[in-house]
């Protein structure tokens, strides 16, 4: 024990006689080090479940439904099956609901069911650079873990991988201490489906309608996935069906290699060390996309520092790697391939909007792919504008006052009133985002777009005011969410820019529609204008000049004729 | 019986100015007004019948078409003219303009008048052609006024009067008006109004004046007017007192203008207002040179030979009013700086530039009433006599 | 020379009301005022010398101390009294109250007066005791006024006049004032003001009236007054016209009150205002019964026998003014509901309750000028004659 | 391949002739399942590093310093050493800084250095229910990972565990694919310290002054840890020293068992299964804190459902567990023990505030411990009020107008001007929180407190306006942050309530201080009042009554005497 510290401790005693315990507790470095332990991911997220979207009973139910539906859609599409899903919510106690999600997907071999539903950070999509709804291998397992934590009940999974295969029902929980599945029972059962998966989780939950409801989530899912047929049974209600209006599946996406731009230095050094390429030239061409011989040579030449095309990658020193990294950032390299991303496409966005939203005009724009931090992504936007049944304002016949229509459920009538801000539908890889709108790059992109130039009202720093729904979809091999609960897109500069460009394309089309509408209205106004006011010119002239009625009528008729003719030019 | 009444009231269907039939002679202005209206209507009718789209020409009422010439002494409207062609977009405006002109002619013929508010209500019987807001009828009226001003006619000649009436008058003056019914001359002796006063009517064109007063003192506040009147300052000073009550109304300005020009040699006009940017740049400036955005009427309404008696920034020092002053507010400072930088009148007067700069430097403003610090009647026993004895202390 | 001037102006050191020495006789009110001030000062001096902390007693000026008795006909101040004892917290207020009372006495002695603003400036010579804002001097003045009202004295008796002057008068009336210097009687014939009018002074206590008019018509707007005056409606109707210009000033109310009581049998007073909650609950109500928060002065200023000629909500229907109406605004509705629910005057009058309820139901208000829809002179040729012929259509 | 799906696929071909690729890609369930893989925690957080506070170069440097300082303080305290730290920032390139943090702590045995600095989710504090600064075992390793990623450079750690031990220097990186440390070199070196640890990380970064700077973080740390001596060298500046003014270490905290309230049903079931207790009664008493025989018996009786004191825990069925859980929630159980939490204490809060902030008055309040979701926590608050040098407003002599003083660096002069909102210092387990103030329960608690009743101005829904610094500290065995970047406290009802109670205690003391100040001012005003106004009463009486000067003076003298005497009662 060093003298200096002892001295301090004596001081401590002297100055706080009430706390004699202060001296008795010294631990050595070895004692302390011995207590270091690994922490299981499940334990970590159990304690921090708000990071995953399970912060309240209301939100937890939505998160669980989302995770299950996203997984089902991914599986169907990967297997090339046009998806048909059913979502059922049943209230089982005052604060408890059971969620049942069933798909016609390829099913899961029963040996894999445990890990997929019962282990966090286990999935097929994390290591691929390709677009999918789920990404981190956490979601559905976390839903099961939440159910288990709040009700003590295990989850139930049924799966069947083909017509001649058995349908297997597994009841299981997650052992959080070890982050491993624990199977309670396994039974072969009768199931009237050729293939598919069914998951049931009971949890503490609350159910509500509105803009952030499960109903809204499913409706938006139907909009962004026009190839999906979805049957939905809300608690205590009749089944509703969102029917597909196309059977075209989204184009298949392929895995890609990382794009050189945006690969950080540290990552580059790790890749140099791990590569099996035996020359720098080969390394660049093989480990990255969009790097051909010419680009690779240019990069190496620009890097300098003794690097040549034949430099052996694993022997490149850190300083040289640094120069290489700089050279890569400076080099001109084409955008990453787009076949790793599946846009919905302008045609299908419009189909989807038409299917679920009543409006006067539908517009869509799909941008070419771009890249942020080495990840390709693509923005598309859509607009549904106008309200066929009027803009939500009507005039009271007795008082002549304008009054608002009674509010209807937002799920029924998405287009808002003329004096309300436009409504946003945000999607990431076809998945609706319902929370944290104000923190989202999509919101910022819309606010940052000048809608006034397209004929709309827009208060400073706000959404445009119009009877309008704005649809924005970001498709990416890696969507940058601001938090693990996947609620808002991070505002990378490149993403914001693309959002604005897509909105601008839509805005221009919308602007010409609005201008046309205004022109038609003006034309009509002008006609009635002439008929209204010319007689008064007659009356005035008659009063001043004492004309006869015949003289007056001649003058007004002439004026009307001349005025109408003048409008042709 | 109530039912019967209601029936009776259903009668009137079309607006008709049903004044007492005119007993008085047409004045020159009246004849001119009828002529201008007739001429305009006639031209329009002709153009229509020749299948030409008619147009109306108005002086441009923008600041860009306003000039200030030190010699003329007031803001004048320039020669800029805008044509309004009849088109789909202007047909409503044309109809309303002509109908208001028709009403004007009818009022001249009946020796009647209408306030701007009344004119607005008259239109309520025009069906679809009616004005929805008084701002609309005011704007059309401004157009007609501008058009008529080219012919030397004021809005009052057109028989449209503002709502606000004029200020009060007392002192060495007899006003000659006429009884509308009998035509008899009415002589109003303003030395015999006691503690009360004569109140200026909406229109003063028909008034005549008999006076030997040495000057006209126009006063900003009613309180100060009351003090000077009750103490019969007009007798000591041999003058006429006119109360403005803030920025003077058209009627008051026209009254002072006509009164001051009622003798072969103009009667001097001295303004006595608060020493603050509002008193100087709004009240006094409007009285003297008119306003830039109503330049087409200044030739009738402003009093270019008016002078500023006080309170001047130098008076604050000379009469030791510092501790009865208030600090200039932001809006005051802005107004004063604006006068120095943008107002052609103040910019053309070095004395004013100096005075306003002095005010800005001290950061102080003083009201007329501040003189009461030295006693209630200091103003009439000390201040005014001393000022009047030293006209060099006036500002232009 | 300028330097010399400045020296001269350094003279006055202590405020002194240096009016023309009084030429007129002391009136009863003057004597009473001096008596009340002397009495108060004497008592305070005595108490101090007996080593008692002096106190001042004021009627409570809160709504809780206001009563409305239908028989009396106006809001009256109750018997509630607050004592203000001299203490550290009140010493400043005591000093200011006494100093203002001293000024009051001096003004009576010199037959002078001060506006509220002037009184504020007079205090600037009091050193530390001066008022920093006019609201402070107004509030002390209100206290003195309330104290004096107990003795039957108005603020005008104390020689403090409001800034705002009165409205205009025309018609079958001769006003008798007196020349302040010579004491000569001045007879002002209000039928001979032409298109102009007589303007009511700040204080009307000294005026006398000669009239045989059948009634007094008090009119809300200057525009309507101008129309009725120029067309000499007072001749046809044998009446006196008084313009209020919005909520009538103290001087106007006192003028109408004194005028209407100048004959053994009171002259009827008919109010002609806009048909809206402001016209009814602010303008007319103030004229007739005064206001609740100035109840101590109502006995001097209100006109309890005034009647409401129009425009009534029923007139809108009877004279088909619907399309010249405007919608009631939120503030109108609030004001009307407030009248029905909280105002003891309207609450005691079933006819008013019905009329206001009717207005709320139709949601419409109409201005006096709306009658111009049927022609500019419909008001004097149709509306007023019909209304005057059917006084049952008036509201109380 | 089932007939139904074939049909769909034919539809798909028919309706999208442009996309023949759609049929060629079908995958089977087995193929898909085979691709499922585990994801390493390091990989996960590398991709999601914004979750850990490494979103921008500016914030990353602050986060790294925080993590290192927090670890050092925890280690010193656990070992009973009065801490002495040094923080040095060096700029190494335009966008690069090196952070060096050195402590006099117990040191780390060199065999443990790798895991502690080179493995995420490894730590000693996660499984304990006791208060410490670090909690999740992620922070410092993440800082190293970020440095490595952005500069390619390894981190350098020196440690020595005692006078006679070797000082060991280790250079290492993290292998993100496996979440394992990779040691580059290990050397025994000379080090002139008896014991301690030194860590050096170079990273892409930016440095700035202001409310959210590293300078501010360190100043706040000095306030909340009055026993700490800290030497700080900002980039290109002289060293500054925050000297301790106490040598009393925070009381040692002990581990506790979970408190029964707030243990979720799922957790309870897991505990029942894992326990070594052989009776329900024993289980309740041994596995929870604050449960004695009487409380346990009451719970069991209330639960019913066939449960007895002797029920065998592992055999309790889910329904019965459910009832047991309900009974626990209903039972009256004392608050958890406070010895797991170390408050700073009112005395030391005031010392800390005095040390670093110039103010007129210092106030502190420490609340008793409370519990949220089974976790004990404790709130303490402090206030530094008033500005000895004036409130930041001064009068311009020429114009007589009020003008603001020139702004000084906030770190130098923390108390704001009289017309500014109060400044907040937020702490969680003595660690300053600098970001996301508006999302934080502390902010909400301050806004939700009625400061008007203590004599301050407070606009609706805002912070109070006053020359004041408000200090709030939450100490807990598990601080509920709203996100993993540990920037804001989640607004649990219990926490909000305690914050408000602590503030109310401080507020009351502040209120009486402010009232006292006002009283003194009033007293002074009254004296001068009498002298000012009594002469005027004399003048008025003289004017009205025509008194002689002698009479007048007699009256005023009498009045002054009477009035002064009247004040004694």
Tab-separated table of N, CA and C in Angstrom, chain D residues 419-515:
chain	number	residue	atom	x	y	z
D	419	UNK	N	-31.515	37.764	-16.697
D	419	UNK	CA	-32.622	37.578	-17.626
D	419	UNK	C	-32.432	36.337	-18.494
D	420	UNK	N	-31.558	35.452	-18.072
D	420	UNK	CA	-31.372	34.205	-18.816
D	420	UNK	C	-31.958	33.037	-18.026
D	421	UNK	N	-32.308	31.959	-18.726
D	421	UNK	CA	-32.782	30.782	-17.999
D	421	UNK	C	-31.667	30.246	-17.102
D	422	UNK	N	-32.056	29.626	-16.023
D	422	UNK	CA	-31.082	29.007	-15.138
D	422	UNK	C	-30.287	27.980	-15.945
D	423	UNK	N	-29.025	27.786	-15.563
D	423	UNK	CA	-28.209	26.778	-16.248
D	423	UNK	C	-28.307	25.463	-15.482
D	424	UNK	N	-28.296	24.374	-16.241
D	424	UNK	CA	-28.452	23.058	-15.626
D	424	UNK	C	-27.139	22.303	-15.614
D	425	UNK	N	-26.840	21.651	-14.503
D	425	UNK	CA	-25.766	20.670	-14.473
D	425	UNK	C	-26.420	19.339	-14.120
D	426	UNK	N	-26.400	18.407	-15.069
D	426	UNK	CA	-27.048	17.120	-14.842
D	426	UNK	C	-25.980	16.055	-14.620
D	427	UNK	N	-26.220	15.187	-13.664
D	427	UNK	CA	-25.261	14.125	-13.373
D	427	UNK	C	-25.981	12.801	-13.173
D	428	UNK	N	-25.373	11.747	-13.655
D	428	UNK	CA	-25.847	10.409	-13.345
D	428	UNK	C	-24.666	9.665	-12.752
D	429	UNK	N	-24.811	9.185	-11.542
D	429	UNK	CA	-23.691	8.558	-10.831
D	429	UNK	C	-22.421	9.396	-10.966
D	430	UNK	N	-22.576	10.658	-10.693
D	430	UNK	CA	-21.465	11.631	-10.691
D	430	UNK	C	-20.900	11.924	-12.071
D	431	UNK	N	-21.492	11.374	-13.110
D	431	UNK	CA	-20.999	11.641	-14.461
D	431	UNK	C	-21.850	12.754	-15.075
D	432	UNK	N	-21.236	13.817	-15.587
D	432	UNK	CA	-22.011	14.911	-16.193
D	432	UNK	C	-22.707	14.462	-17.465
D	433	UNK	N	-23.921	14.943	-17.680
D	433	UNK	CA	-24.653	14.699	-18.931
D	433	UNK	C	-24.699	16.020	-19.687
D	434	UNK	N	-24.313	15.989	-20.933
D	434	UNK	CA	-24.187	17.269	-21.639
D	434	UNK	C	-25.100	17.403	-22.842
D	435	UNK	N	-25.590	16.284	-23.345
D	435	UNK	CA	-26.429	16.363	-24.538
D	435	UNK	C	-27.893	16.057	-24.197
D	436	UNK	N	-28.769	16.349	-25.122
D	436	UNK	CA	-30.189	15.976	-25.022
D	436	UNK	C	-30.850	16.462	-23.741
D	437	UNK	N	-30.512	17.684	-23.336
D	437	UNK	CA	-31.101	18.219	-22.107
D	437	UNK	C	-32.620	18.186	-22.140
D	438	UNK	N	-33.201	18.539	-23.309
D	438	UNK	CA	-34.657	18.679	-23.334
D	438	UNK	C	-35.364	17.335	-23.210
D	439	UNK	N	-34.678	16.222	-23.535
D	439	UNK	CA	-35.326	14.911	-23.444
D	439	UNK	C	-35.169	14.318	-22.057
D	440	UNK	N	-34.484	15.024	-21.169
D	440	UNK	CA	-34.045	14.424	-19.909
D	440	UNK	C	-35.059	14.669	-18.789
D	441	UNK	N	-35.245	13.656	-17.956
D	441	UNK	CA	-36.165	13.765	-16.827
D	441	UNK	C	-35.772	14.919	-15.912
D	442	UNK	N	-34.483	15.224	-15.829
D	442	UNK	CA	-34.047	16.325	-14.954
D	442	UNK	C	-34.600	17.651	-15.463
D	443	UNK	N	-34.487	17.833	-16.752
D	443	UNK	CA	-35.054	19.040	-17.364
D	443	UNK	C	-36.556	19.111	-17.106
D	444	UNK	N	-37.224	17.986	-17.327
D	444	UNK	CA	-38.683	17.963	-17.119
D	444	UNK	C	-39.038	18.248	-15.669
D	445	UNK	N	-38.242	17.685	-14.753
D	445	UNK	CA	-38.507	17.915	-13.336
D	445	UNK	C	-38.353	19.384	-12.970
D	446	UNK	N	-37.360	20.033	-13.547
D	446	UNK	CA	-37.142	21.451	-13.224
D	446	UNK	C	-38.272	22.295	-13.800
D	447	UNK	N	-38.646	21.975	-15.045
D	447	UNK	CA	-39.745	22.717	-15.664
D	447	UNK	C	-41.043	22.492	-14.895
D	448	UNK	N	-41.216	21.274	-14.417
D	448	UNK	CA	-42.454	20.931	-13.712
D	448	UNK	C	-42.503	21.442	-12.282
D	449	UNK	N	-41.454	22.078	-11.819
D	449	UNK	CA	-41.439	22.636	-10.466
D	449	UNK	C	-41.903	24.094	-10.530
D	450	UNK	N	-42.705	24.484	-9.576
D	450	UNK	CA	-43.227	25.854	-9.586
D	450	UNK	C	-42.252	26.808	-8.900
D	451	UNK	N	-41.357	27.379	-9.676
D	451	UNK	CA	-40.329	28.257	-9.117
D	451	UNK	C	-40.887	29.602	-8.720
D	452	UNK	N	-42.062	29.929	-9.237
D	452	UNK	CA	-42.645	31.223	-8.877
D	452	UNK	C	-42.881	31.316	-7.383
D	453	UNK	N	-43.240	30.161	-6.779
D	453	UNK	CA	-43.537	30.224	-5.357
D	453	UNK	C	-42.268	30.444	-4.546
D	454	UNK	N	-41.088	30.352	-5.169
D	454	UNK	CA	-39.865	30.667	-4.453
D	454	UNK	C	-39.323	32.037	-4.861
D	455	UNK	N	-40.179	32.813	-5.522
D	455	UNK	CA	-39.790	34.193	-5.808
D	455	UNK	C	-39.066	34.384	-7.132
D	456	UNK	N	-39.059	33.360	-7.997
D	456	UNK	CA	-38.387	33.519	-9.285
D	456	UNK	C	-39.418	33.702	-10.409
D	457	UNK	N	-38.943	34.183	-11.544
D	457	UNK	CA	-39.747	34.261	-12.753
D	457	UNK	C	-39.686	32.906	-13.442
D	458	UNK	N	-40.784	32.456	-14.002
D	458	UNK	CA	-40.754	31.212	-14.766
D	458	UNK	C	-41.818	31.250	-15.852
D	459	UNK	N	-41.396	31.419	-17.109
D	459	UNK	CA	-42.384	31.374	-18.195
D	459	UNK	C	-43.022	29.983	-18.240
D	460	UNK	N	-44.258	29.949	-18.664
D	460	UNK	CA	-45.008	28.686	-18.768
D	460	UNK	C	-44.205	27.635	-19.517
D	461	UNK	N	-44.070	26.451	-18.895
D	461	UNK	CA	-43.410	25.343	-19.571
D	461	UNK	C	-41.930	25.573	-19.835
D	462	UNK	N	-41.287	26.409	-19.042
D	462	UNK	CA	-39.875	26.705	-19.293
D	462	UNK	C	-39.069	26.624	-18.006
D	463	UNK	N	-37.772	26.738	-18.181
D	463	UNK	CA	-36.884	26.814	-17.034
D	463	UNK	C	-37.092	28.149	-16.330
D	464	UNK	N	-36.791	28.195	-15.015
D	464	UNK	CA	-36.887	29.499	-14.333
D	464	UNK	C	-35.840	30.458	-14.879
D	465	UNK	N	-36.161	31.744	-14.827
D	465	UNK	CA	-35.232	32.789	-15.283
D	465	UNK	C	-34.544	33.346	-14.050
D	466	UNK	N	-33.247	33.132	-13.928
D	466	UNK	CA	-32.549	33.612	-12.743
D	466	UNK	C	-31.056	33.430	-12.937
D	467	UNK	N	-30.260	34.244	-12.235
D	467	UNK	CA	-28.810	34.032	-12.257
D	467	UNK	C	-28.500	32.847	-11.363
D	468	UNK	N	-28.595	31.646	-11.907
D	468	UNK	CA	-28.631	30.465	-11.056
D	468	UNK	C	-28.130	29.257	-11.825
D	469	UNK	N	-27.427	28.386	-11.097
D	469	UNK	CA	-27.046	27.088	-11.650
D	469	UNK	C	-27.790	26.035	-10.847
D	470	UNK	N	-28.462	25.132	-11.534
D	470	UNK	CA	-29.166	24.041	-10.845
D	470	UNK	C	-28.392	22.754	-11.093
D	471	UNK	N	-28.073	22.084	-10.016
D	471	UNK	CA	-27.312	20.848	-10.053
D	471	UNK	C	-28.270	19.722	-9.692
D	472	UNK	N	-28.374	18.691	-10.516
D	472	UNK	CA	-29.196	17.534	-10.130
D	472	UNK	C	-28.404	16.264	-10.404
D	473	UNK	N	-28.394	15.399	-9.427
D	473	UNK	CA	-27.620	14.156	-9.519
D	473	UNK	C	-28.545	12.976	-9.263
D	474	UNK	N	-28.532	12.028	-10.181
D	474	UNK	CA	-29.222	10.785	-9.899
D	474	UNK	C	-28.177	9.721	-9.656
D	475	UNK	N	-28.287	9.076	-8.498
D	475	UNK	CA	-27.393	7.960	-8.201
D	475	UNK	C	-28.247	6.710	-8.210
D	476	UNK	N	-27.798	5.695	-8.907
D	476	UNK	CA	-28.619	4.490	-8.967
D	476	UNK	C	-27.759	3.295	-9.315
D	477	UNK	N	-28.225	2.138	-8.928
D	477	UNK	CA	-27.517	0.929	-9.327
D	477	UNK	C	-27.724	0.690	-10.818
D	478	UNK	N	-28.756	1.276	-11.370
D	478	UNK	CA	-28.999	1.115	-12.800
D	478	UNK	C	-29.699	2.375	-13.304
D	479	UNK	N	-28.916	3.271	-13.903
D	479	UNK	CA	-29.489	4.537	-14.370
D	479	UNK	C	-30.216	4.292	-15.693
D	480	UNK	N	-31.486	4.622	-15.779
D	480	UNK	CA	-32.218	4.382	-17.026
D	480	UNK	C	-31.981	5.505	-18.026
D	481	UNK	N	-31.019	5.320	-18.913
D	481	UNK	CA	-30.799	6.313	-19.959
D	481	UNK	C	-31.806	6.113	-21.084
D	482	UNK	N	-32.073	7.156	-21.824
D	482	UNK	CA	-33.001	6.997	-22.949
D	482	UNK	C	-32.302	6.336	-24.130
D	483	UNK	N	-30.981	6.361	-24.167
D	483	UNK	CA	-30.300	5.644	-25.238
D	483	UNK	C	-28.926	5.218	-24.766
D	484	UNK	N	-28.317	4.341	-25.534
D	484	UNK	CA	-27.044	3.778	-25.108
D	484	UNK	C	-25.955	4.828	-25.049
D	485	UNK	N	-26.158	5.969	-25.699
D	485	UNK	CA	-25.133	6.995	-25.629
D	485	UNK	C	-25.198	7.758	-24.304
D	486	UNK	N	-26.099	7.365	-23.415
D	486	UNK	CA	-26.123	7.864	-22.025
D	486	UNK	C	-26.171	9.376	-21.943
D	487	UNK	N	-27.147	9.971	-22.573
D	487	UNK	CA	-27.196	11.423	-22.598
D	487	UNK	C	-28.360	12.001	-21.807
D	488	UNK	N	-29.420	11.246	-21.656
D	488	UNK	CA	-30.604	11.769	-20.972
D	488	UNK	C	-31.223	10.670	-20.139
D	489	UNK	N	-31.798	11.071	-18.998
D	489	UNK	CA	-32.451	10.134	-18.092
D	489	UNK	C	-33.885	9.918	-18.557
D	490	UNK	N	-34.323	8.656	-18.589
D	490	UNK	CA	-35.709	8.366	-18.961
D	490	UNK	C	-36.648	8.866	-17.869
D	491	UNK	N	-37.836	9.304	-18.295
D	491	UNK	CA	-38.740	9.961	-17.352
D	491	UNK	C	-39.659	8.986	-16.634
D	492	UNK	N	-39.126	8.090	-15.851
D	492	UNK	CA	-39.986	7.254	-15.018
D	492	UNK	C	-40.661	8.139	-13.978
D	493	UNK	N	-41.916	7.798	-13.722
D	493	UNK	CA	-42.709	8.601	-12.798
D	493	UNK	C	-42.024	8.780	-11.445
D	494	UNK	N	-41.494	7.678	-10.935
D	494	UNK	CA	-40.874	7.716	-9.607
D	494	UNK	C	-39.666	8.658	-9.612
D	495	UNK	N	-38.933	8.632	-10.720
D	495	UNK	CA	-37.737	9.474	-10.794
D	495	UNK	C	-38.122	10.945	-10.867
D	496	UNK	N	-39.100	11.220	-11.736
D	496	UNK	CA	-39.575	12.603	-11.856
D	496	UNK	C	-40.026	13.151	-10.507
D	497	UNK	N	-40.773	12.325	-9.782
D	497	UNK	CA	-41.305	12.758	-8.493
D	497	UNK	C	-40.170	13.108	-7.530
D	498	UNK	N	-39.181	12.252	-7.460
D	498	UNK	CA	-38.061	12.505	-6.551
D	498	UNK	C	-37.277	13.754	-6.955
D	499	UNK	N	-37.105	13.940	-8.266
D	499	UNK	CA	-36.404	15.142	-8.726
D	499	UNK	C	-37.144	16.381	-8.241
D	500	UNK	N	-38.471	16.331	-8.401
D	500	UNK	CA	-39.245	17.499	-7.988
D	500	UNK	C	-39.168	17.718	-6.479
D	501	UNK	N	-39.196	16.625	-5.712
D	501	UNK	CA	-39.120	16.778	-4.267
D	501	UNK	C	-37.781	17.387	-3.857
D	502	UNK	N	-36.701	16.927	-4.483
D	502	UNK	CA	-35.379	17.473	-4.154
D	502	UNK	C	-35.315	18.953	-4.504
D	503	UNK	N	-35.858	19.292	-5.683
D	503	UNK	CA	-35.836	20.690	-6.106
D	503	UNK	C	-36.679	21.538	-5.165
D	504	UNK	N	-37.795	20.945	-4.701
D	504	UNK	CA	-38.664	21.704	-3.817
D	504	UNK	C	-37.932	22.031	-2.508
D	505	UNK	N	-37.174	21.056	-2.014
D	505	UNK	CA	-36.396	21.323	-0.791
D	505	UNK	C	-35.436	22.485	-1.015
D	506	UNK	N	-34.698	22.409	-2.125
D	506	UNK	CA	-33.764	23.492	-2.436
D	506	UNK	C	-34.536	24.794	-2.633
D	507	UNK	N	-35.651	24.695	-3.351
D	507	UNK	CA	-36.443	25.877	-3.674
D	507	UNK	C	-36.885	26.600	-2.418
D	508	UNK	N	-37.313	25.815	-1.419
D	508	UNK	CA	-37.778	26.454	-0.181
D	508	UNK	C	-36.650	27.258	0.465
D	509	UNK	N	-35.458	26.647	0.501
D	509	UNK	CA	-34.330	27.371	1.107
D	509	UNK	C	-33.990	28.606	0.268
D	510	UNK	N	-34.008	28.420	-1.054
D	510	UNK	CA	-33.716	29.548	-1.940
D	510	UNK	C	-34.745	30.650	-1.735
D	511	UNK	N	-36.025	30.231	-1.653
D	511	UNK	CA	-37.115	31.196	-1.476
D	511	UNK	C	-36.890	32.024	-0.230
D	512	UNK	N	-36.492	31.374	0.884
D	512	UNK	CA	-36.339	32.182	2.099
D	512	UNK	C	-35.126	33.084	1.976
D	513	UNK	N	-34.102	32.632	1.241
D	513	UNK	CA	-32.964	33.519	0.985
D	513	UNK	C	-33.401	34.747	0.180
D	514	UNK	N	-34.166	34.483	-0.877
D	514	UNK	CA	-34.604	35.595	-1.739
D	514	UNK	C	-35.523	36.532	-0.951
D	515	UNK	N	-36.411	35.938	-0.156
D	515	UNK	CA	-37.309	36.775	0.642
D	515	UNK	C	-36.514	37.634	1.617
